Amino acid sequence: MLSKRIIPCLDVKDGRVVKGVNFVDLRDAGDPVEVAQRYDEEGADELTFLDITASHEQRKIILDVVRRTAETVFMPLTVGGGVHEVQDIRDLLNAGADKVSINTAAVSRPEFVKEAAERFGSQCIVVAIDAKRKVSSFEFRVSSSENPVPSPQPPGPLSWEVFIHGGRTPTGLDAIEWARRMESYGAGEILLTSMDRDGTKAGYDIELTRAIADAVTIPVIASGGVGTLQHIYEGLTAGGADAALAASIFHYREYTVRECKEFLAKRGVPVRI
Amino acid sequence: MNRALPFAVAAHLRHLFPVASFPAPRNNARMIAIIDYGMGNLRSVQKGFEKMGYAAEVTRDAKRIEAAPGVVLPGVGAFAACMNGLAECGLTDTVYRVVANGTPLLGICVGMQILFTESVEFGRVRGLDILKGQVVRFDPTQLDGGKIPHMGWNQLHLKRRLPHFDGIAEGSAVYFVHSYYPVPDDPAIIATTTDYGQMEFASSVQWRNIFATQFHPEKSQSIGLRILSNFGRLVQGEALAYQSLAPNP
């Protein structure tokens, strides 16, 4: 049986893990390679590096991080952040990444996803979608008026809008339609982040996760909002996600990857222990 | 009992105690050749062998590949792209010669698939036709809601007792990422199967000097490294290992 995947995410800036990492016995808690090795020992199923390096000149640093990680950690490695051109993908794959995650560049030029999938294969093209709930016309009317007038229409189905530039820029794209389109363009996987939940520790947006998981036939990774192991359980069951990505609960040692998997296994979720 | 051990038993012991009990293997210093034809992440395969103590090089030099004691045929992406990549690098015949020479060959992922007769990916694409059979796409109606590609960790069911799986327990999990899988004409070459939804597909095959996996040993942590290391041991024991590759009665 195919296991549900647990994927720790490391935010890397200028070659260093940011967000204080409290691994007790690491010589250098900021070294992505050492952190990756620790997650490897704990039984993580994959690793994701999100390169949040601001300046273009520093981008080459991530290649060295990937290279050094791939020399010691033998599991799938995804790198996202700053992937805009075919050359970026080739460089990352050559350095030892197995997948790249494309976000803003997919919206700016959707054909880029198609070209990348044709060139390197769908298996290594992850499309990252940052989605935010749209306020329905019903809710808008009620909440924005001093004297709310009952809407003549019942509230429509839930919908979400795609955001880019790290969640700062709205695109007007509907997240469900966008996910379907990216699948048809050859994306091999969707990394779905709820902008409403990211950083809140209130749990994944289950309705969003379920809506996207039902809309596409490629795997969906849930992201954004994990605060407890129960949240991960919900994302993989009620949310229908194939994999769960989390950063801070693993970073700050609130739970180890192994504890997470034991929690899931006890509740009947297929995981690799 | 002081008679010579039967050949197969000797091979097995040699496999278990490659250094301590038997003379040093031939060609110890020569490197496993990982065929570089522009398809995929070859570095991890090389690093995996190196971590387990076997020298390996990534090369597209036909002479080096043919002279190597063991050869790895990797592959990711589209079946046709891999076939074209091999042809453009002038390495198609090299693969045929490696197989004909009896050199242990490890096919990985699409590197396994192209060993078969043909694929139905985007119409019909001719493969190397060394192994008889078709490469077909997962049928979404058979997967109980499972996604395509089949991506992630899934279990191996060992169908034959092969030295390639020395130290690997039934049910061990390995990493997959693929939408197509091979259906060998001769089910006897199937080494392991894996379940996905209602499907049970061939996750590795072995025939003569060929061993090929649909999963990625180089991405399968300790289980995968053990499989690479077993291949390395077979490469070092060349002639003996070849004997022990015969299917169990």
Short mmCIF file of C-alpha atoms in Angstrom, two decimals:
data_model
loop_
_atom_site.label_atom_id
_atom_site.label_comp_id
_atom_site.label_asym_id
_atom_site.label_seq_id
_atom_site.Cartn_x
_atom_site.Cartn_y
_atom_site.Cartn_z
CA MET A 1 0.00 0.00 0.00
CA LEU A 2 1.24 3.46 -0.85
CA SER A 3 2.20 5.39 2.29
CA LYS A 4 1.20 8.95 3.04
CA ARG A 5 4.32 11.10 3.02
CA ILE A 6 5.62 13.38 5.77
CA ILE A 7 7.77 16.16 4.36
CA PRO A 8 9.71 18.56 6.58
CA CYS A 9 10.32 21.89 4.88
CA LEU A 10 13.46 23.93 5.47
CA ASP A 11 13.46 27.62 4.70
CA VAL A 12 16.94 28.42 3.43
CA LYS A 13 18.29 31.95 3.13
CA ASP A 14 21.77 32.64 1.81
CA GLY A 15 22.62 28.99 2.39
CA ARG A 16 21.46 28.88 6.02
CA VAL A 17 18.32 27.46 7.59
CA VAL A 18 16.24 30.30 8.95
CA LYS A 19 13.63 29.98 11.66
CA GLY A 20 15.70 29.00 14.68
CA VAL A 21 16.22 25.31 14.70
CA ASN A 22 16.51 23.77 18.12
CA PHE A 23 18.05 20.44 17.37
CA VAL A 24 19.93 19.80 20.58
CA ASP A 25 22.99 18.00 19.39
CA LEU A 26 23.73 19.63 16.08
CA ARG A 27 27.08 21.33 15.79
CA ASP A 28 25.56 23.92 13.51
CA ALA A 29 21.79 24.30 13.64
CA GLY A 30 21.86 26.65 10.68
CA ASP A 31 23.51 24.21 8.29
CA PRO A 32 20.81 22.79 5.99
CA VAL A 33 22.87 19.66 5.39
CA GLU A 34 23.04 18.78 9.07
CA VAL A 35 19.34 19.46 9.53
CA ALA A 36 18.56 17.32 6.49
CA GLN A 37 20.60 14.47 7.96
CA ARG A 38 18.68 14.71 11.21
CA TYR A 39 15.34 14.51 9.40
CA ASP A 40 16.72 11.58 7.42
CA GLU A 41 17.51 9.74 10.67
CA GLU A 42 14.03 10.48 11.99
CA GLY A 43 12.43 8.81 8.96
CA ALA A 44 11.24 11.76 6.89
CA ASP A 45 9.89 10.58 3.52
CA GLU A 46 11.14 13.55 1.51
CA LEU A 47 12.69 16.93 2.14
CA THR A 48 11.81 20.30 0.72
CA PHE A 49 14.16 23.25 0.63
CA LEU A 50 12.48 26.58 0.10
CA ASP A 51 15.12 29.06 -1.04
CA ILE A 52 14.08 32.49 0.20
CA THR A 53 17.35 34.16 -0.72
CA ALA A 54 16.52 37.67 -1.81
CA SER A 55 19.32 38.63 -4.14
CA HIS A 56 19.89 36.97 -7.46
CA GLU A 57 23.67 36.80 -6.96
CA GLN A 58 23.28 34.60 -3.90
CA ARG A 59 21.18 32.02 -5.75
CA LYS A 60 24.15 29.81 -6.55
CA ILE A 61 24.53 29.08 -2.85
CA ILE A 62 21.45 26.85 -2.88
CA LEU A 63 23.11 24.68 -5.53
CA ASP A 64 25.98 23.99 -3.16
CA VAL A 65 23.53 23.18 -0.36
CA VAL A 66 21.67 20.76 -2.63
CA ARG A 67 24.91 19.18 -3.78
CA ARG A 68 26.17 18.60 -0.26
CA THR A 69 22.80 17.30 0.93
CA ALA A 70 22.43 14.86 -1.95
CA GLU A 71 25.82 13.39 -1.10
CA THR A 72 24.71 12.18 2.29
CA VAL A 73 20.92 11.94 2.26
CA PHE A 74 19.35 9.30 0.02
CA MET A 75 15.76 10.40 -0.24
CA PRO A 76 13.81 12.65 -2.58
CA LEU A 77 14.72 16.30 -2.38
CA THR A 78 12.54 19.14 -3.70
CA VAL A 79 13.77 22.69 -4.10
CA GLY A 80 11.50 25.69 -4.53
CA GLY A 81 11.99 29.43 -4.67
CA GLY A 82 13.38 31.41 -7.56
CA VAL A 83 12.75 28.81 -10.25
CA HIS A 84 12.02 30.90 -13.33
CA GLU A 85 13.87 29.39 -16.25
CA VAL A 86 14.72 26.03 -17.75
CA GLN A 87 18.32 26.68 -16.77
CA ASP A 88 17.33 27.05 -13.09
CA ILE A 89 15.72 23.61 -13.23
CA ARG A 90 18.66 22.02 -14.98
CA ASP A 91 21.10 23.48 -12.45
CA LEU A 92 19.07 22.21 -9.49
CA LEU A 93 18.60 18.72 -10.95
CA ASN A 94 22.28 18.48 -11.82
CA ALA A 95 23.16 19.48 -8.27
CA GLY A 96 21.12 16.54 -6.99
CA ALA A 97 17.54 17.79 -6.56
CA ASP A 98 14.85 15.34 -7.63
CA LYS A 99 12.03 17.83 -8.05
CA VAL A 100 11.68 21.56 -8.40
CA SER A 101 8.74 23.58 -7.23
CA ILE A 102 7.46 26.36 -9.49
CA ASN A 103 5.18 29.07 -8.16
CA THR A 104 5.27 32.66 -9.44
CA ALA A 105 6.84 31.72 -12.78
CA ALA A 106 3.93 29.35 -13.51
CA VAL A 107 1.46 32.22 -13.21
CA SER A 108 3.61 34.68 -15.16
CA ARG A 109 4.06 32.20 -17.99
CA PRO A 110 2.03 28.96 -17.72
CA GLU A 111 3.79 27.51 -20.78
CA PHE A 112 6.93 27.37 -18.67
CA VAL A 113 5.37 24.45 -16.76
CA LYS A 114 4.59 22.68 -20.02
CA GLU A 115 8.12 23.20 -21.34
CA ALA A 116 9.64 22.05 -18.07
CA ALA A 117 7.51 18.90 -17.93
CA GLU A 118 8.29 18.03 -21.54
CA ARG A 119 11.97 18.59 -21.01
CA PHE A 120 12.57 16.99 -17.62
CA GLY A 121 9.46 14.84 -17.10
CA SER A 122 6.38 15.51 -15.01
CA GLN A 123 7.86 13.54 -12.13
CA CYS A 124 10.17 16.41 -11.24
CA ILE A 125 7.80 19.33 -11.75
CA VAL A 126 5.89 20.42 -8.66
CA VAL A 127 3.56 23.41 -9.01
CA ALA A 128 3.21 25.35 -5.78
CA ILE A 129 -0.14 27.08 -5.31
CA ASP A 130 -0.63 29.71 -2.60
CA ALA A 131 -4.39 30.03 -2.17
CA LYS A 132 -6.57 32.38 -0.18
CA ARG A 133 -10.27 32.10 0.55
CA LYS A 134 -12.52 34.43 -1.41
CA VAL A 135 -15.20 36.19 0.53
CA SER A 136 -18.47 35.27 -1.16
CA SER A 137 -20.78 38.01 -2.35
CA PHE A 138 -23.23 36.99 0.35
CA GLU A 139 -20.74 37.36 3.17
CA PHE A 140 -19.38 40.55 1.66
CA ARG A 141 -22.77 42.18 1.53
CA VAL A 142 -23.62 41.24 5.10
CA SER A 143 -20.31 42.26 6.58
CA SER A 144 -19.80 45.48 4.69
CA SER A 145 -23.15 47.07 5.24
CA GLU A 146 -24.37 48.97 8.24
CA ASN A 147 -27.85 47.64 7.62
CA PRO A 148 -27.35 44.19 6.21
CA VAL A 149 -29.82 43.25 3.56
CA PRO A 150 -30.45 39.52 3.25
CA SER A 151 -28.90 38.26 0.07
CA PRO A 152 -31.40 37.11 -2.53
CA GLN A 153 -29.00 34.25 -3.34
CA PRO A 154 -27.69 31.64 -0.93
CA PRO A 155 -23.92 31.77 -0.57
CA GLY A 156 -22.16 30.15 -3.51
CA PRO A 157 -19.66 27.32 -3.22
CA LEU A 158 -16.40 28.08 -1.47
CA SER A 159 -13.65 29.38 -3.68
CA TRP A 160 -10.03 30.34 -3.35
CA GLU A 161 -7.79 32.74 -5.24
CA VAL A 162 -4.21 32.08 -6.28
CA PHE A 163 -1.61 34.48 -4.89
CA ILE A 164 2.02 34.90 -5.98
CA HIS A 165 5.18 36.67 -4.81
CA GLY A 166 5.12 34.85 -1.51
CA GLY A 167 1.42 35.54 -1.02
CA ARG A 168 1.58 39.30 -1.58
CA THR A 169 0.06 39.57 -5.06
CA PRO A 170 -3.46 38.43 -5.99
CA THR A 171 -3.80 36.96 -9.46
CA GLY A 172 -7.56 36.68 -9.98
CA LEU A 173 -7.10 32.98 -10.76
CA ASP A 174 -9.40 30.42 -9.17
CA ALA A 175 -7.27 27.90 -7.30
CA ILE A 176 -9.30 24.84 -8.34
CA GLU A 177 -9.27 25.77 -12.03
CA TRP A 178 -5.60 26.67 -11.79
CA ALA A 179 -4.72 23.29 -10.26
CA ARG A 180 -6.58 21.51 -13.06
CA ARG A 181 -4.84 23.62 -15.67
CA MET A 182 -1.41 22.96 -14.17
CA GLU A 183 -2.16 19.22 -14.19
CA SER A 184 -3.06 19.42 -17.88
CA TYR A 185 0.22 21.29 -18.51
CA GLY A 186 2.19 18.40 -17.07
CA ALA A 187 2.68 19.20 -13.39
CA GLY A 188 3.47 15.99 -11.51
CA GLU A 189 2.35 17.20 -8.12
CA ILE A 190 0.66 20.16 -6.42
CA LEU A 191 2.12 21.78 -3.32
CA LEU A 192 -0.90 23.55 -1.87
CA THR A 193 -0.46 26.25 0.78
CA SER A 194 -3.34 28.01 2.48
CA MET A 195 -2.44 31.68 2.86
CA ASP A 196 -5.18 32.03 5.47
CA ARG A 197 -3.66 29.35 7.65
CA ASP A 198 0.07 29.68 6.97
CA GLY A 199 1.82 30.55 10.23
CA THR A 200 -1.38 30.36 12.33
CA LYS A 201 -0.94 26.83 13.73
CA ALA A 202 -4.73 26.50 13.37
CA GLY A 203 -4.51 23.49 11.05
CA TYR A 204 -4.64 23.06 7.27
CA ASP A 205 -7.56 24.57 5.38
CA ILE A 206 -9.30 21.21 5.06
CA GLU A 207 -11.99 22.39 2.63
CA LEU A 208 -9.35 23.84 0.31
CA THR A 209 -7.21 20.71 0.51
CA ARG A 210 -10.19 18.45 -0.19
CA ALA A 211 -11.39 20.63 -3.07
CA ILE A 212 -8.01 20.52 -4.83
CA ALA A 213 -7.36 16.83 -4.05
CA ASP A 214 -10.73 15.96 -5.60
CA ALA A 215 -10.16 18.21 -8.61
CA VAL A 216 -6.89 16.66 -9.84
CA THR A 217 -5.56 13.14 -10.32
CA ILE A 218 -1.97 14.04 -9.41
CA PRO A 219 -0.74 13.94 -5.79
CA VAL A 220 -1.45 16.93 -3.54
CA ILE A 221 0.83 18.03 -0.70
CA ALA A 222 -1.00 19.93 2.06
CA SER A 223 0.82 22.89 3.55
CA GLY A 224 0.19 25.88 5.78
CA GLY A 225 -1.11 25.95 9.33
CA VAL A 226 0.12 22.81 11.07
CA GLY A 227 0.25 23.22 14.83
CA THR A 228 -0.47 19.70 16.07
CA LEU A 229 -0.20 16.11 14.90
CA GLN A 230 -4.00 16.02 14.76
CA HIS A 231 -3.82 18.69 12.04
CA ILE A 232 -1.59 16.46 9.94
CA TYR A 233 -3.99 13.56 10.49
CA GLU A 234 -6.91 15.71 9.31
CA GLY A 235 -5.05 16.92 6.23
CA LEU A 236 -4.28 13.37 5.14
CA THR A 237 -7.77 11.98 5.88
CA ALA A 238 -10.55 14.60 5.71
CA GLY A 239 -8.41 16.77 3.44
CA GLY A 240 -7.54 13.86 1.14
CA ALA A 241 -3.91 14.99 0.75
CA ASP A 242 -1.26 12.49 -0.34
CA ALA A 243 1.48 14.13 1.67
CA ALA A 244 1.80 16.60 4.52
CA LEU A 245 4.40 19.34 4.56
CA ALA A 246 5.28 21.09 7.80
CA ALA A 247 8.03 23.43 8.89
CA SER A 248 7.86 24.85 12.37
CA ILE A 249 6.52 21.88 14.36
CA PHE A 250 9.53 19.88 13.24
CA HIS A 251 11.96 22.80 13.35
CA TYR A 252 11.19 23.71 16.91
CA ARG A 253 11.23 20.08 18.01
CA GLU A 254 7.61 20.18 19.12
CA TYR A 255 7.34 16.76 17.51
CA THR A 256 9.81 14.55 15.73
CA VAL A 257 8.96 13.06 12.36
CA ARG A 258 8.92 9.66 14.04
CA GLU A 259 6.39 10.78 16.67
CA CYS A 260 4.25 12.15 13.88
CA LYS A 261 4.29 8.85 12.02
CA GLU A 262 3.54 6.82 15.11
CA PHE A 263 0.57 9.09 15.81
CA LEU A 264 -0.73 8.54 12.27
CA ALA A 265 -0.09 4.80 12.25
CA LYS A 266 -2.08 4.38 15.48
CA ARG A 267 -5.03 6.03 13.75
CA GLY A 268 -4.85 3.79 10.72
CA VAL A 269 -3.08 6.13 8.27
CA PRO A 270 -0.61 4.17 6.12
CA VAL A 271 2.86 5.54 6.86
CA ARG A 272 6.36 4.20 6.50
CA ILE A 273 7.94 3.64 9.92
CA MET B 1 32.54 -33.79 4.49
CA ASN B 2 35.59 -32.58 2.70
CA ARG B 3 34.40 -32.52 -0.84
CA ALA B 4 34.07 -29.31 -2.78
CA LEU B 5 30.93 -27.44 -2.09
CA PRO B 6 28.38 -27.42 -4.87
CA PHE B 7 28.99 -24.42 -7.05
CA ALA B 8 25.79 -22.62 -6.19
CA VAL B 9 26.36 -23.01 -2.45
CA ALA B 10 29.90 -21.71 -2.80
CA ALA B 11 28.52 -18.77 -4.69
CA HIS B 12 26.09 -18.09 -1.93
CA LEU B 13 28.76 -18.25 0.79
CA ARG B 14 31.00 -16.06 -1.21
CA HIS B 15 28.15 -13.66 -1.49
CA LEU B 16 27.68 -13.63 2.27
CA PHE B 17 31.37 -13.39 3.12
CA PRO B 18 32.91 -11.74 0.10
CA VAL B 19 36.21 -10.84 1.68
CA ALA B 20 36.84 -13.03 4.68
CA SER B 21 36.31 -16.53 3.31
CA PHE B 22 37.22 -16.32 -0.35
CA PRO B 23 39.91 -14.90 -2.56
CA ALA B 24 39.63 -11.26 -3.44
CA PRO B 25 37.26 -10.72 -6.33
CA ARG B 26 38.61 -9.93 -9.73
CA ASN B 27 38.38 -6.42 -11.13
CA ASN B 28 38.11 -5.00 -7.67
CA ALA B 29 39.51 -1.67 -8.72
CA ARG B 30 37.34 -1.13 -11.76
CA MET B 31 34.40 1.15 -11.45
CA ILE B 32 30.71 0.55 -11.98
CA ALA B 33 29.66 2.63 -14.99
CA ILE B 34 26.51 4.74 -14.70
CA ILE B 35 25.39 5.53 -18.24
CA ASP B 36 25.06 9.27 -18.76
CA TYR B 37 22.74 10.00 -21.64
CA GLY B 38 21.25 13.22 -20.35
CA MET B 39 18.36 11.65 -18.48
CA GLY B 40 18.03 12.32 -14.80
CA ASN B 41 19.82 12.63 -11.57
CA LEU B 42 22.84 10.35 -11.82
CA ARG B 43 24.75 11.85 -8.96
CA SER B 44 22.63 10.15 -6.31
CA VAL B 45 23.24 6.72 -7.84
CA GLN B 46 26.98 7.34 -7.86
CA LYS B 47 26.99 8.68 -4.30
CA GLY B 48 24.92 5.71 -3.16
CA PHE B 49 27.46 3.23 -4.48
CA GLU B 50 30.31 5.25 -3.03
CA LYS B 51 28.67 5.39 0.38
CA MET B 52 28.44 1.60 0.32
CA GLY B 53 32.10 1.27 -0.65
CA TYR B 54 31.85 0.69 -4.40
CA ALA B 55 33.56 2.93 -6.89
CA ALA B 56 31.25 4.24 -9.58
CA GLU B 57 31.55 6.77 -12.36
CA VAL B 58 29.06 8.64 -14.51
CA THR B 59 30.13 8.26 -18.11
CA ARG B 60 28.99 8.31 -21.73
CA ASP B 61 32.20 6.78 -23.04
CA ALA B 62 31.10 3.57 -24.78
CA LYS B 63 34.50 1.93 -24.26
CA ARG B 64 34.47 2.56 -20.53
CA ILE B 65 30.90 1.34 -20.24
CA GLU B 66 31.65 -1.89 -22.11
CA ALA B 67 34.78 -2.51 -20.05
CA ALA B 68 33.07 -1.86 -16.72
CA PRO B 69 32.42 -4.80 -14.37
CA GLY B 70 28.88 -3.56 -13.76
CA VAL B 71 26.66 -1.08 -15.55
CA VAL B 72 23.72 1.06 -14.41
CA LEU B 73 21.09 2.21 -16.89
CA PRO B 74 19.15 5.03 -15.22
CA GLY B 75 16.29 6.98 -16.72
CA VAL B 76 13.57 9.47 -15.84
CA GLY B 77 10.93 11.31 -17.79
CA ALA B 78 9.39 10.05 -20.99
CA PHE B 79 10.09 6.62 -22.47
CA ALA B 80 10.62 8.03 -25.96
CA ALA B 81 12.95 10.74 -24.67
CA CYS B 82 15.09 8.09 -22.99
CA MET B 83 15.22 5.96 -26.15
CA ASN B 84 16.16 9.05 -28.18
CA GLY B 85 18.71 10.11 -25.60
CA LEU B 86 20.45 6.75 -25.78
CA ALA B 87 20.47 6.87 -29.59
CA GLU B 88 21.74 10.46 -29.73
CA CYS B 89 24.62 9.54 -27.44
CA GLY B 90 25.37 6.54 -29.66
CA LEU B 91 24.91 4.20 -26.70
CA THR B 92 22.05 1.95 -27.84
CA ASP B 93 24.39 -0.73 -29.18
CA THR B 94 26.56 -0.33 -26.11
CA VAL B 95 23.65 -1.46 -23.93
CA TYR B 96 23.05 -4.46 -26.21
CA ARG B 97 26.73 -5.39 -25.96
CA VAL B 98 26.78 -5.05 -22.17
CA VAL B 99 23.81 -7.41 -21.96
CA ALA B 100 25.35 -9.86 -24.44
CA ASN B 101 28.66 -9.85 -22.55
CA GLY B 102 26.95 -11.01 -19.38
CA THR B 103 27.99 -7.90 -17.44
CA PRO B 104 25.64 -7.28 -14.50
CA LEU B 105 23.25 -4.52 -15.56
CA LEU B 106 21.05 -2.53 -13.20
CA GLY B 107 18.13 -0.69 -14.83
CA ILE B 108 16.38 1.97 -12.76
CA CYS B 109 12.89 3.42 -13.36
CA VAL B 110 12.56 4.35 -17.04
CA GLY B 111 15.96 2.67 -17.43
CA MET B 112 14.06 -0.51 -16.53
CA GLN B 113 11.12 0.26 -18.80
CA ILE B 114 13.17 0.80 -21.97
CA LEU B 115 14.63 -2.70 -21.62
CA PHE B 116 11.17 -3.98 -22.61
CA THR B 117 9.68 -4.46 -26.07
CA GLU B 118 7.55 -1.34 -26.26
CA SER B 119 5.65 1.31 -24.35
CA VAL B 120 2.18 2.65 -24.99
CA GLU B 121 3.24 6.11 -23.76
CA PHE B 122 2.07 8.62 -26.43
CA GLY B 123 1.11 5.96 -28.95
CA ARG B 124 3.51 3.06 -29.27
CA VAL B 125 7.22 3.53 -28.75
CA ARG B 126 9.69 0.78 -29.46
CA GLY B 127 11.98 -0.14 -26.59
CA LEU B 128 15.25 -2.07 -26.57
CA ASP B 129 13.28 -5.33 -26.66
CA ILE B 130 15.80 -7.17 -24.50
CA LEU B 131 13.05 -8.17 -22.10
CA LYS B 132 9.77 -9.21 -23.73
CA GLY B 133 6.72 -7.29 -22.66
CA GLN B 134 4.83 -4.02 -22.74
CA VAL B 135 5.04 -0.91 -20.61
CA VAL B 136 1.52 0.33 -19.86
CA ARG B 137 -0.12 3.16 -17.95
CA PHE B 138 -1.88 2.72 -14.61
CA ASP B 139 -5.62 2.42 -15.10
CA PRO B 140 -7.19 5.05 -12.80
CA THR B 141 -10.30 2.87 -12.33
CA GLN B 142 -8.14 0.19 -10.70
CA LEU B 143 -6.47 2.41 -8.13
CA ASP B 144 -9.25 2.97 -5.57
CA GLY B 145 -8.75 6.71 -5.79
CA GLY B 146 -4.95 6.44 -5.87
CA LYS B 147 -3.18 9.18 -7.81
CA ILE B 148 -1.12 9.01 -10.99
CA PRO B 149 1.87 9.23 -10.87
CA HIS B 150 2.29 6.52 -8.26
CA MET B 151 4.55 8.66 -6.11
CA GLY B 152 6.00 7.86 -2.72
CA TRP B 153 6.95 4.91 -0.55
CA ASN B 154 5.41 1.52 -1.20
CA GLN B 155 6.20 -2.05 -0.25
CA LEU B 156 8.11 -4.81 -2.00
CA HIS B 157 6.72 -8.33 -2.07
CA LEU B 158 9.62 -10.68 -2.72
CA LYS B 159 8.65 -13.27 -5.32
CA ARG B 160 12.00 -15.01 -5.70
CA ARG B 161 14.98 -15.50 -3.43
CA LEU B 162 17.62 -13.51 -5.25
CA PRO B 163 20.98 -12.27 -3.96
CA HIS B 164 19.85 -8.77 -5.00
CA PHE B 165 17.53 -8.82 -1.99
CA ASP B 166 20.03 -10.13 0.53
CA GLY B 167 19.19 -8.48 3.85
CA ILE B 168 15.92 -7.01 2.54
CA ALA B 169 12.83 -8.04 4.49
CA GLU B 170 9.50 -8.87 2.86
CA GLY B 171 7.37 -5.72 2.88
CA SER B 172 10.29 -3.25 2.89
CA ALA B 173 9.31 0.19 1.58
CA VAL B 174 11.08 1.84 -1.34
CA TYR B 175 10.52 5.08 -3.25
CA PHE B 176 8.55 5.14 -6.50
CA VAL B 177 7.62 7.84 -8.96
CA HIS B 178 6.06 6.63 -12.20
CA SER B 179 2.83 6.50 -14.20
CA TYR B 180 3.71 3.45 -16.31
CA TYR B 181 4.80 -0.04 -15.35
CA PRO B 182 6.10 -3.07 -17.26
CA VAL B 183 4.07 -6.20 -17.91
CA PRO B 184 6.60 -8.95 -18.72
CA ASP B 185 5.44 -11.64 -21.16
CA ASP B 186 7.18 -14.17 -18.93
CA PRO B 187 6.02 -13.70 -15.33
CA ALA B 188 8.99 -15.84 -14.21
CA ILE B 189 11.30 -12.82 -14.57
CA ILE B 190 9.34 -10.87 -11.94
CA ALA B 191 11.52 -10.48 -8.84
CA THR B 192 9.20 -8.35 -6.70
CA THR B 193 5.67 -7.03 -6.98
CA THR B 194 4.05 -4.00 -5.38
CA ASP B 195 0.37 -3.31 -4.72
CA TYR B 196 -1.29 -0.07 -5.76
CA GLY B 197 -5.05 0.11 -5.38
CA GLN B 198 -6.30 -3.14 -6.86
CA MET B 199 -3.18 -3.43 -9.03
CA GLU B 200 -0.23 -5.68 -8.37
CA PHE B 201 2.58 -4.69 -10.68
CA ALA B 202 6.15 -5.87 -11.30
CA SER B 203 8.31 -3.52 -9.23
CA SER B 204 11.53 -5.31 -10.19
CA VAL B 205 12.57 -7.99 -12.66
CA GLN B 206 15.62 -10.18 -13.10
CA TRP B 207 16.67 -12.11 -16.16
CA ARG B 208 20.17 -13.50 -16.74
CA ASN B 209 22.59 -10.64 -16.02
CA ILE B 210 19.82 -8.03 -15.92
CA PHE B 211 18.30 -6.73 -12.72
CA ALA B 212 15.94 -3.79 -13.05
CA THR B 213 13.81 -1.84 -10.61
CA GLN B 214 10.82 0.40 -11.16
CA PHE B 215 11.62 2.06 -7.82
CA HIS B 216 14.60 4.29 -7.10
CA PRO B 217 17.11 2.49 -4.84
CA GLU B 218 19.19 5.67 -4.75
CA LYS B 219 16.24 7.48 -3.12
CA SER B 220 15.15 4.70 -0.80
CA GLN B 221 17.34 5.42 2.22
CA SER B 222 18.87 2.39 3.95
CA ILE B 223 16.81 -0.21 2.05
CA GLY B 224 17.84 1.29 -1.28
CA LEU B 225 21.47 1.56 -0.28
CA ARG B 226 21.42 -2.13 0.67
CA ILE B 227 20.07 -3.00 -2.78
CA LEU B 228 22.84 -0.93 -4.42
CA SER B 229 25.37 -2.60 -2.17
CA ASN B 230 24.04 -6.07 -3.09
CA PHE B 231 24.46 -5.15 -6.74
CA GLY B 232 27.99 -3.99 -5.98
CA ARG B 233 28.74 -7.32 -4.36
CA LEU B 234 27.38 -9.21 -7.36
CA VAL B 235 29.51 -7.07 -9.64
CA GLN B 236 32.62 -7.90 -7.67
CA GLY B 237 31.82 -11.61 -7.68
CA GLU B 238 31.03 -11.58 -11.42
CA ALA B 239 31.14 -15.22 -12.57
CA LEU B 240 29.93 -16.66 -9.27
CA ALA B 241 27.11 -14.20 -8.93
CA TYR B 242 25.96 -14.96 -12.43
CA GLN B 243 25.40 -18.58 -11.43
CA SER B 244 23.37 -17.69 -8.42
CA LEU B 245 21.08 -15.56 -10.54
CA ALA B 246 19.24 -18.64 -11.82
CA PRO B 247 15.65 -18.71 -10.56
CA ASN B 248 15.07 -20.86 -7.52
CA PRO B 249 13.41 -24.16 -8.31
#
